[in-house]
Amino acid sequence: MINTFFYSLGQGIKNIFRNKWFTLASLATISACLFVFGIFVAVVFNVNHIVKTVEEGVSVTVYFNEGIEQERIDQIQDLVSKRPEVYRCDFISADEAWAEFSKKLGENAEGFTENPLADSENLQIYLNDVSKQADLVKYLESVEGIRKINKSELTANTLSGVKSVVTYVSIGMIILLLAVSIFLISNTVTIGISVRKEEITIMKYIGATDFFVRAPFVFEGMIIGLIGAAIPVIVLYVLYNTAFDFLRNNFSFLNDYISYVPASEVFMYLAPISIIIGVGIGFFGSFFTVRKHLRV
Amino acid sequence: MAPKKKGREKGDDSAKNVIYLENVNIAYSDANGVPALMNVNLKIKKGEFVFIVGDSGSGKSTLIKLLLRELTADSGRVIVNGYDLGSMRHSKVPKFRRSLGVVFQDFRLLKDRNIYDNVAFAQRIIMRPEREIRKNVPTMLSLVGLAGKYKAKPKQLSGGEQQRVAVARALVNRPTILLADEPTGNLDYRNTNDIMKLLEKVNENGTTVVVVTHNRDIVNEMQKRVITLKQGVIVSDEKKGAYIDD
């Protein structure tokens, strides 16, 4: 069994060199498909990251009734913080609010001797999912001691919309790309193996088992799949870092608004997924294509 | 472990023969039900040398395909080397085929491998250890007179030499039956004689040899058993026969 394993592996490797054109065609197809797939995944990662960053900046501000005690404010903050859709909940005292506001006013703030925002102590609530903003507001309206709730419905709705579109388009594109890849790659494998139909027939006449005939083809498919996946991953990694540096250096004004996902984070998922897809397609493509020729 | 052989019963006529066909019928679905073999009965004993002759469409190739278990009969029994081919499961076919040696008109060598590897291949599929293969393959190549060309690729050899490689590959696993389908069809007179002498030598060493051919000269010259097929029916079976013309 061990002998057969190594023999089949050796034959699989030799076949890669024996059938150079088939190998090149398969490698090109797999690499091209996974390259497009990789670009798309990288874009989706970054779009999701940007949406998430913007999302985290959207907050709901809650103002309290006049003369409310600090103890009640603490209770409300505690209740709000425990809600699942809440990512962070900060208490801003009247002094902090004025300090922040006076910074924006600059010299114009100098005329004020007392804090004009004496009643503006508030809670800044950040959500982990802006689509849940309406639920949170509904809940806050039922909480005693709250005078006013400031929210940005337009931003929340726009972000929710963008997120849904990105999610659906990503899923759709990934399925489409995978389907196209599987179709193209299995076609290449089918043509490559059909050319070697005679070789399979000879093996079968001599008394080779289906396993013995199939194993070298499967190894060959898996190795081509592995290399075919590694090439676009490496190329994309280099391109991604180059593009990342280019955008950071040449469009530095964007850096305040947009942060990109580091290559290590994208490729931590993209590399294993691409390799699993490449090796998987190589395995199943050759396994099922050879099966058609085994009934001799 | 000896292969599990179905179809043999004590006192059964099939037990005495390495090839046993009883009332075999087969028709191709794309030939409008016209039978390729009709009510064929055939017995070939161990150690025999048999020619199967006939014109194109007489059923010779169908018979070979039946014996190789590439086709199964629509009715009747086909027993080869004790294996009942009608009831054989697909997974048992490789083991059965290893008990046969097969030679084809077009040689069917693996073009991208050298002569040594082509012959060694037959041993590798039955998982012979490499040291045994290194001993057996040169012996077999010497037998067919190609010991010095073991590194050559098939396309570097003449047709006759390629066919001798095919014979070496067919014999290296020591089969009890050698099936040769038009083995001299692509060869000139000299190479034809060489191959037939080789097959005769193989037969003298105890292997049953079945040769399908329409080469009148070699059949008439060798004076072996001749089975003649015509339109799917055995029309004659002579112990020391000759090629019958229409």
XYZ file of C-alpha atoms in Angstrom:
542
model
C 0.000 0.000 0.000
C 2.852 2.373 0.931
C 4.656 1.321 -2.262
C 1.545 2.075 -4.317
C 1.170 5.452 -2.589
C 4.708 6.529 -3.416
C 4.545 5.020 -6.900
C 1.303 6.917 -7.622
C 2.704 10.130 -6.159
C 5.873 9.718 -8.247
C 3.817 9.043 -11.394
C 1.625 12.063 -10.615
C 4.702 14.282 -10.386
C 6.192 12.762 -13.561
C 2.858 13.295 -15.389
C 3.051 17.001 -14.567
C 6.262 17.211 -16.586
C 5.239 14.663 -19.237
C 2.078 16.591 -20.109
C 3.558 20.089 -20.113
C 0.789 21.726 -22.145
C -1.956 20.244 -20.042
C -0.114 21.325 -16.893
C 0.349 24.864 -18.195
C -3.279 25.152 -19.338
C -4.576 23.874 -15.989
C -2.219 26.102 -14.008
C -3.203 29.142 -16.045
C -6.924 28.450 -15.637
C -6.748 27.787 -11.904
C -4.434 30.739 -11.293
C -6.557 33.146 -13.349
C -9.788 32.093 -11.634
C -8.305 32.264 -8.144
C -6.612 35.576 -8.959
C -9.974 37.180 -9.805
C -11.466 35.485 -6.751
C -8.632 36.864 -4.573
C -9.031 40.427 -5.877
C -12.713 40.266 -5.123
C -12.188 38.896 -1.626
C -9.603 41.625 -0.881
C -12.009 44.336 -2.088
C -14.872 42.878 -0.035
C -12.656 42.731 3.051
C -11.745 46.391 2.689
C -15.265 47.609 1.882
C -16.560 45.742 4.941
C -13.777 47.209 7.030
C -14.514 50.772 5.874
C -18.257 50.327 6.500
C -17.496 48.927 9.937
C -15.207 51.860 10.765
C -17.842 54.397 9.700
C -20.473 52.408 11.557
C -18.499 52.578 14.758
C -18.387 56.368 14.478
C -22.184 56.709 14.360
C -23.604 57.402 17.793
C -26.889 58.089 19.547
C -26.764 60.920 22.114
C -29.038 60.852 25.125
C -29.770 63.958 27.263
C -31.276 63.742 30.740
C -34.120 65.464 32.553
C -33.159 68.586 34.488
C -32.066 67.953 38.062
C -31.519 64.226 37.527
C -29.291 62.620 40.129
C -25.904 61.199 39.146
C -26.958 57.830 40.608
C -29.816 57.573 38.071
C -27.483 58.539 35.231
C -25.122 55.741 36.278
C -28.058 53.311 36.358
C -29.111 54.323 32.835
C -25.523 54.012 31.558
C -25.306 50.553 33.104
C -28.626 49.451 31.554
C -27.673 50.770 28.116
C -24.157 49.262 28.199
C -25.608 45.808 28.783
C -27.714 45.881 25.627
C -26.381 43.502 22.925
C -26.434 46.045 20.081
C -24.342 48.525 22.105
C -20.652 48.533 21.334
C -19.629 51.396 23.711
C -21.419 53.841 25.986
C -19.539 56.959 27.233
C -20.760 59.472 29.787
C -19.929 63.059 28.841
C -20.276 65.519 31.740
C -21.403 69.117 31.161
C -17.821 70.320 31.702
C -16.422 67.853 29.207
C -19.120 68.834 26.698
C -18.226 72.512 27.098
C -14.491 71.831 26.912
C -15.018 69.991 23.642
C -17.369 72.629 22.250
C -15.192 75.573 23.301
C -12.311 74.024 21.387
C -14.434 74.318 18.252
C -15.440 77.903 19.065
C -11.828 78.945 19.639
C -11.541 82.658 20.553
C -15.323 83.088 20.538
C -15.576 80.935 23.649
C -13.591 83.383 25.761
C -16.582 85.608 26.629
C -18.363 82.871 28.559
C -17.824 82.927 32.333
C -20.246 80.112 33.142
C -20.769 76.829 31.371
C -23.619 77.512 28.922
C -24.058 73.767 28.487
C -24.811 73.187 32.178
C -27.680 70.818 31.373
C -25.968 69.032 28.511
C -24.447 66.064 30.279
C -25.151 63.103 28.041
C -24.449 59.531 27.057
C -22.708 58.865 23.736
C -23.874 55.416 22.616
C -22.011 53.573 19.832
C -23.635 50.606 18.137
C -21.986 47.484 16.797
C -24.688 47.295 14.118
C -26.299 50.515 12.932
C -29.347 48.680 11.627
C -30.310 48.131 15.279
C -30.455 51.902 15.941
C -34.268 52.063 15.736
C -34.596 49.263 18.338
C -32.255 51.073 20.706
C -34.066 54.397 20.298
C -37.395 52.688 20.996
C -35.931 51.234 24.175
C -34.398 54.568 25.257
C -37.748 56.297 24.824
C -39.175 54.003 27.459
C -36.421 54.754 29.976
C -37.339 57.203 32.737
C -35.103 60.241 33.159
C -34.290 60.793 29.486
C -35.229 64.193 28.039
C -33.980 63.998 24.491
C -32.467 61.502 22.062
C -30.301 62.695 19.153
C -29.842 60.241 16.334
C -28.838 60.226 12.703
C -31.425 58.116 10.939
C -30.161 58.924 7.467
C -26.587 57.826 8.207
C -27.770 54.683 9.937
C -30.128 53.742 7.108
C -27.533 54.501 4.423
C -24.918 52.421 6.183
C -27.338 49.532 6.717
C -28.197 49.671 3.030
C -24.550 49.714 1.936
C -23.790 46.805 4.254
C -26.639 44.670 2.917
C -25.715 45.415 -0.681
C -22.049 44.581 -0.013
C -23.013 41.341 1.747
C -25.396 40.147 -0.985
C -23.152 41.201 -3.849
C -20.175 39.475 -2.149
C -22.053 36.220 -1.661
C -23.419 36.349 -5.219
C -20.051 37.157 -6.780
C -18.200 34.522 -4.759
C -20.720 31.841 -5.785
C -20.569 32.994 -9.423
C -16.774 33.113 -9.451
C -16.529 29.680 -7.869
C -19.022 28.229 -10.342
C -17.144 29.739 -13.299
C -13.813 28.526 -11.868
C -15.096 24.988 -11.336
C -16.561 24.932 -14.853
C -13.391 26.238 -16.530
C -11.044 24.076 -14.503
C -13.046 20.868 -14.891
C -13.231 21.537 -18.639
C -9.449 21.846 -18.811
C -9.021 18.694 -16.724
C -11.586 16.842 -18.888
C -9.767 17.740 -22.095
C -6.372 16.903 -20.566
C -7.492 13.510 -19.316
C -9.480 12.624 -22.463
C -6.258 12.962 -24.435
C -4.805 10.291 -22.147
C -7.831 8.002 -22.470
C -5.692 5.473 -24.348
C -3.225 5.325 -21.474
C -6.079 4.608 -19.066
C -7.435 1.901 -21.397
C -4.010 0.220 -21.578
C -3.711 0.235 -17.799
C -7.157 -1.306 -17.457
C -6.406 -4.057 -20.005
C -3.280 -5.017 -18.138
C -5.311 -5.430 -14.962
C -4.820 -2.167 -13.090
C -7.439 -1.458 -10.452
C -9.499 1.719 -10.667
C -7.556 3.046 -7.672
C -4.205 2.362 -9.329
C -5.277 4.125 -12.542
C -6.887 7.023 -10.758
C -4.325 7.767 -8.025
C -1.605 9.370 -10.221
C -4.219 11.568 -11.944
C -5.622 12.646 -8.588
C -2.162 13.435 -7.206
C -1.382 15.329 -10.401
C -4.641 17.301 -10.099
C -3.986 18.127 -6.451
C -0.415 19.279 -7.086
C -1.517 21.438 -10.044
C -4.336 22.804 -7.856
C -1.885 23.606 -5.070
C 0.571 25.405 -7.356
C -2.297 27.040 -9.249
C -3.574 28.463 -5.956
C -0.160 29.444 -4.583
C 0.742 31.553 -7.650
C -2.201 34.027 -7.400
C -1.904 34.165 -3.598
C 1.767 35.186 -3.819
C 1.158 37.619 -6.705
C -1.845 39.147 -4.928
C 0.110 39.490 -1.686
C 2.815 41.489 -3.435
C 0.266 43.568 -5.396
C -1.828 44.202 -2.292
C 1.122 45.527 -0.312
C 2.246 47.659 -3.253
C -1.255 49.129 -3.695
C -1.528 49.628 0.083
C 1.742 51.626 0.170
C 0.836 53.541 -2.978
C -2.527 54.687 -1.601
C -1.043 55.568 1.784
C 1.776 57.626 0.260
C 0.026 59.267 -2.673
C -3.439 59.778 -1.255
C -2.460 60.651 2.292
C -5.527 62.915 2.692
C -7.633 59.732 2.626
C -5.804 58.291 5.591
C -7.947 60.283 8.035
C -11.143 58.850 6.612
C -10.270 55.372 5.376
C -8.202 52.678 6.957
C -7.246 49.600 4.931
C -7.115 46.037 6.157
C -3.483 44.923 6.538
C -2.330 42.216 4.095
C -1.661 39.761 6.908
C -5.308 39.906 7.962
C -6.694 39.430 4.425
C -4.269 36.647 3.507
C -4.794 34.812 6.791
C -8.176 33.844 5.263
C -7.533 34.214 1.540
C -4.450 31.942 1.392
C -5.992 28.844 3.042
C -9.323 29.330 1.238
C -7.611 29.614 -2.163
C -5.457 26.564 -1.471
C -8.443 24.519 -0.310
C -10.352 25.548 -3.455
C -7.362 24.832 -5.738
C -6.519 21.453 -4.237
C -10.221 20.566 -3.917
C -10.930 21.362 -7.558
C -7.791 19.436 -8.597
C -8.876 16.447 -6.546
C -12.546 16.289 -7.528
C -11.929 17.390 -11.125
C -9.502 14.557 -11.825
C -11.365 12.026 -9.650
C -14.638 12.386 -11.557
C -13.122 12.887 -15.001
C -11.030 9.710 -14.761
C -14.076 7.793 -13.543
C -15.731 8.291 -16.930
C -12.901 6.350 -18.596
C -12.585 3.522 -16.100
C -15.406 1.362 -17.453
C -13.207 -0.598 -19.824
C -4.314 -16.034 -1.880
C -5.879 -17.877 -4.796
C -8.583 -15.921 -6.576
C -12.156 -16.843 -5.821
C -13.306 -18.568 -8.945
C -16.933 -18.876 -9.747
C -18.598 -21.142 -12.255
C -16.607 -24.326 -11.758
C -18.392 -27.379 -10.518
C -17.041 -30.882 -10.044
C -17.485 -32.876 -13.231
C -18.441 -29.728 -15.041
C -16.992 -29.599 -18.562
C -15.846 -26.002 -17.941
C -13.320 -27.196 -15.341
C -11.120 -28.916 -17.951
C -10.818 -25.867 -20.152
C -9.103 -22.515 -19.666
C -11.664 -20.980 -22.018
C -15.226 -22.230 -22.025
C -18.124 -20.654 -23.900
C -21.584 -22.180 -23.803
C -24.462 -20.973 -25.988
C -23.112 -17.436 -26.034
C -25.146 -14.741 -27.736
C -24.384 -11.068 -27.971
C -25.796 -8.235 -30.068
C -24.841 -4.578 -30.207
C -27.648 -2.188 -29.430
C -26.645 0.090 -32.328
C -26.783 -2.765 -34.856
C -30.592 -3.122 -34.765
C -30.362 -6.350 -32.802
C -28.238 -8.131 -35.419
C -26.181 -10.594 -33.342
C -22.391 -10.194 -33.235
C -22.063 -13.732 -31.879
C -24.765 -16.324 -32.158
C -25.033 -19.491 -30.103
C -21.259 -19.834 -29.800
C -19.857 -22.899 -28.051
C -16.100 -23.074 -27.610
C -13.645 -25.008 -25.462
C -9.916 -24.317 -25.328
C -7.702 -26.503 -23.154
C -4.637 -25.434 -21.219
C -1.525 -25.336 -23.415
C -3.332 -25.132 -26.748
C -2.369 -22.823 -29.612
C -5.514 -21.613 -31.371
C -6.142 -19.346 -34.327
C -9.479 -17.564 -34.551
C -10.035 -16.457 -38.122
C -12.725 -14.784 -40.130
C -13.496 -11.762 -42.254
C -14.236 -8.296 -40.931
C -17.552 -8.344 -39.079
C -17.346 -12.072 -38.431
C -17.286 -11.548 -34.640
C -13.558 -12.063 -33.926
C -13.122 -8.762 -32.095
C -16.338 -9.276 -30.167
C -15.041 -12.664 -29.055
C -11.770 -11.131 -27.822
C -13.688 -8.390 -26.006
C -15.814 -11.078 -24.334
C -12.712 -13.000 -23.247
C -11.214 -9.782 -21.838
C -14.485 -9.025 -20.115
C -14.734 -5.723 -21.937
C -18.177 -6.934 -23.015
C -20.555 -9.329 -21.309
C -22.720 -11.836 -23.166
C -26.457 -11.248 -23.477
C -26.963 -14.934 -22.742
C -24.887 -18.064 -22.217
C -21.796 -18.686 -20.091
C -18.258 -17.388 -20.548
C -15.699 -18.958 -18.216
C -12.044 -17.961 -18.547
C -9.350 -19.267 -16.226
C -12.147 -20.425 -13.936
C -13.744 -16.975 -13.681
C -17.402 -16.814 -14.641
C -17.309 -13.525 -16.520
C -21.083 -13.104 -16.655
C -21.512 -12.861 -12.914
C -18.210 -11.097 -12.202
C -18.358 -7.819 -10.302
C -16.542 -4.789 -11.796
C -14.138 -4.696 -8.840
C -12.953 -8.280 -9.616
C -12.131 -7.553 -13.268
C -8.529 -6.316 -12.643
C -7.620 -9.510 -10.796
C -9.069 -11.607 -13.601
C -7.215 -9.633 -16.300
C -3.922 -10.221 -14.513
C -4.355 -13.915 -15.296
C -4.275 -13.014 -19.006
C -1.676 -11.501 -21.257
C -2.950 -9.321 -24.094
C -1.289 -8.190 -27.323
C -2.974 -5.777 -29.736
C -2.494 -4.964 -33.394
C -1.518 -1.358 -32.545
C 0.862 -2.470 -29.744
C -0.681 -0.052 -27.207
C 2.543 0.863 -25.472
C 2.804 3.866 -23.188
C 4.514 6.246 -25.599
C 6.053 8.531 -23.007
C 7.819 5.710 -21.136
C 10.824 3.699 -22.153
C 10.783 -0.001 -22.952
C 11.868 -1.043 -19.467
C 9.083 1.003 -17.864
C 6.485 -0.311 -20.282
C 7.234 -3.883 -19.254
C 7.807 -3.001 -15.585
C 4.425 -1.270 -15.554
C 2.625 -4.626 -15.770
C 4.529 -5.788 -12.685
C 3.954 -2.567 -10.788
C 0.197 -2.820 -11.068
C 0.319 -6.175 -9.331
C 2.581 -4.583 -6.713
C 5.682 -6.678 -7.283
C 8.646 -5.434 -5.240
C 11.105 -3.287 -7.197
C 13.984 -5.738 -6.713
C 11.859 -8.479 -8.316
C 10.909 -6.127 -11.170
C 14.596 -5.339 -11.746
C 15.180 -9.069 -12.183
C 12.080 -10.025 -14.199
C 11.986 -7.219 -16.762
C 15.498 -7.795 -18.218
C 14.785 -11.548 -18.349
C 11.617 -10.916 -20.321
C 13.307 -8.372 -22.621
C 16.039 -10.955 -23.328
C 13.382 -13.522 -24.202
C 11.952 -11.203 -26.881
C 15.433 -10.172 -28.016
C 15.362 -6.553 -26.865
C 17.630 -6.602 -23.829
C 19.912 -3.959 -25.362
C 17.106 -1.487 -26.066
C 15.569 -1.148 -22.647
C 16.165 2.626 -22.550
C 14.535 3.323 -25.920
C 11.136 4.953 -26.264
C 8.513 3.059 -28.349
C 8.733 5.496 -31.272
C 12.464 4.714 -31.586
C 11.653 1.060 -32.343
C 10.349 -0.637 -35.477
C 6.810 -2.053 -35.539
C 8.123 -5.573 -34.996
C 10.207 -4.483 -32.037
C 7.277 -2.620 -30.510
C 5.143 -5.725 -30.819
C 7.869 -7.754 -29.091
C 7.781 -5.249 -26.229
C 4.021 -5.748 -26.070
C 4.574 -9.525 -25.897
C 7.143 -9.064 -23.119
C 4.681 -6.912 -21.193
C 1.926 -9.485 -21.723
C 4.128 -12.315 -20.459
C 5.992 -10.726 -17.570
C 3.271 -11.604 -15.060
C 3.301 -15.225 -16.257
C -0.312 -15.443 -17.485
C -1.938 -18.785 -18.223
C -3.497 -17.418 -21.425
C -2.054 -15.058 -24.019
C -4.678 -13.334 -26.165
C -3.303 -11.753 -29.328
C -5.660 -9.590 -31.380
C -4.251 -9.261 -34.914
C -0.685 -9.182 -33.542
C 0.875 -9.053 -37.007
C -1.664 -6.746 -38.633
C 0.780 -3.824 -38.778
C 3.937 -5.849 -39.512
C 5.861 -6.858 -42.622
C 6.517 -10.491 -43.565
C 9.812 -10.818 -41.662
C 8.512 -9.266 -38.456
C 5.320 -11.321 -38.752
C 7.393 -14.509 -38.805
C 9.472 -13.357 -35.837
C 6.398 -12.585 -33.752
C 4.723 -15.888 -34.619
C 7.903 -17.792 -33.703
C 7.943 -15.928 -30.422
C 4.311 -16.845 -29.732
C 5.063 -20.462 -30.592
C 7.952 -20.437 -28.111
C 5.667 -18.975 -25.446
C 3.167 -21.743 -26.153
C 5.858 -24.415 -25.876
C 6.585 -23.099 -22.379
C 3.015 -23.988 -21.383
C 1.027 -20.803 -21.999
C -2.261 -21.141 -23.867
C -2.110 -18.871 -26.906
C -5.171 -17.561 -28.740
C -4.426 -15.550 -31.877
C -7.107 -13.643 -33.736
C -5.960 -13.006 -37.294
C -6.906 -12.792 -40.908
C -3.356 -13.502 -42.098
C -3.898 -16.524 -44.289
C -0.198 -17.328 -44.722
C 0.705 -17.734 -41.073
C -2.421 -19.772 -40.347
C -1.721 -22.161 -43.199
C 1.965 -22.367 -42.401
C 1.723 -23.112 -38.671
C -0.775 -25.986 -38.833
C -2.446 -25.240 -35.488
C -6.045 -25.477 -34.373
C -8.163 -23.052 -36.427
C -11.619 -21.801 -35.444
C -13.416 -19.990 -38.242
C -16.122 -17.436 -37.551
C -18.610 -16.200 -40.110
C -21.300 -13.648 -39.293
C -21.085 -14.420 -35.592
C -21.258 -18.194 -35.960
C -18.462 -20.769 -35.641
C -18.481 -22.468 -39.018
C -15.491 -24.722 -38.521
C -13.112 -25.883 -35.803
C -10.168 -27.917 -37.127
C -7.337 -29.426 -35.050
C -4.739 -28.781 -37.731
C -6.671 -26.401 -39.839
C -6.175 -23.960 -42.615
C -7.628 -20.599 -43.487
C -10.947 -21.214 -45.210
C -11.706 -18.887 -48.088
C -15.253 -17.861 -48.944
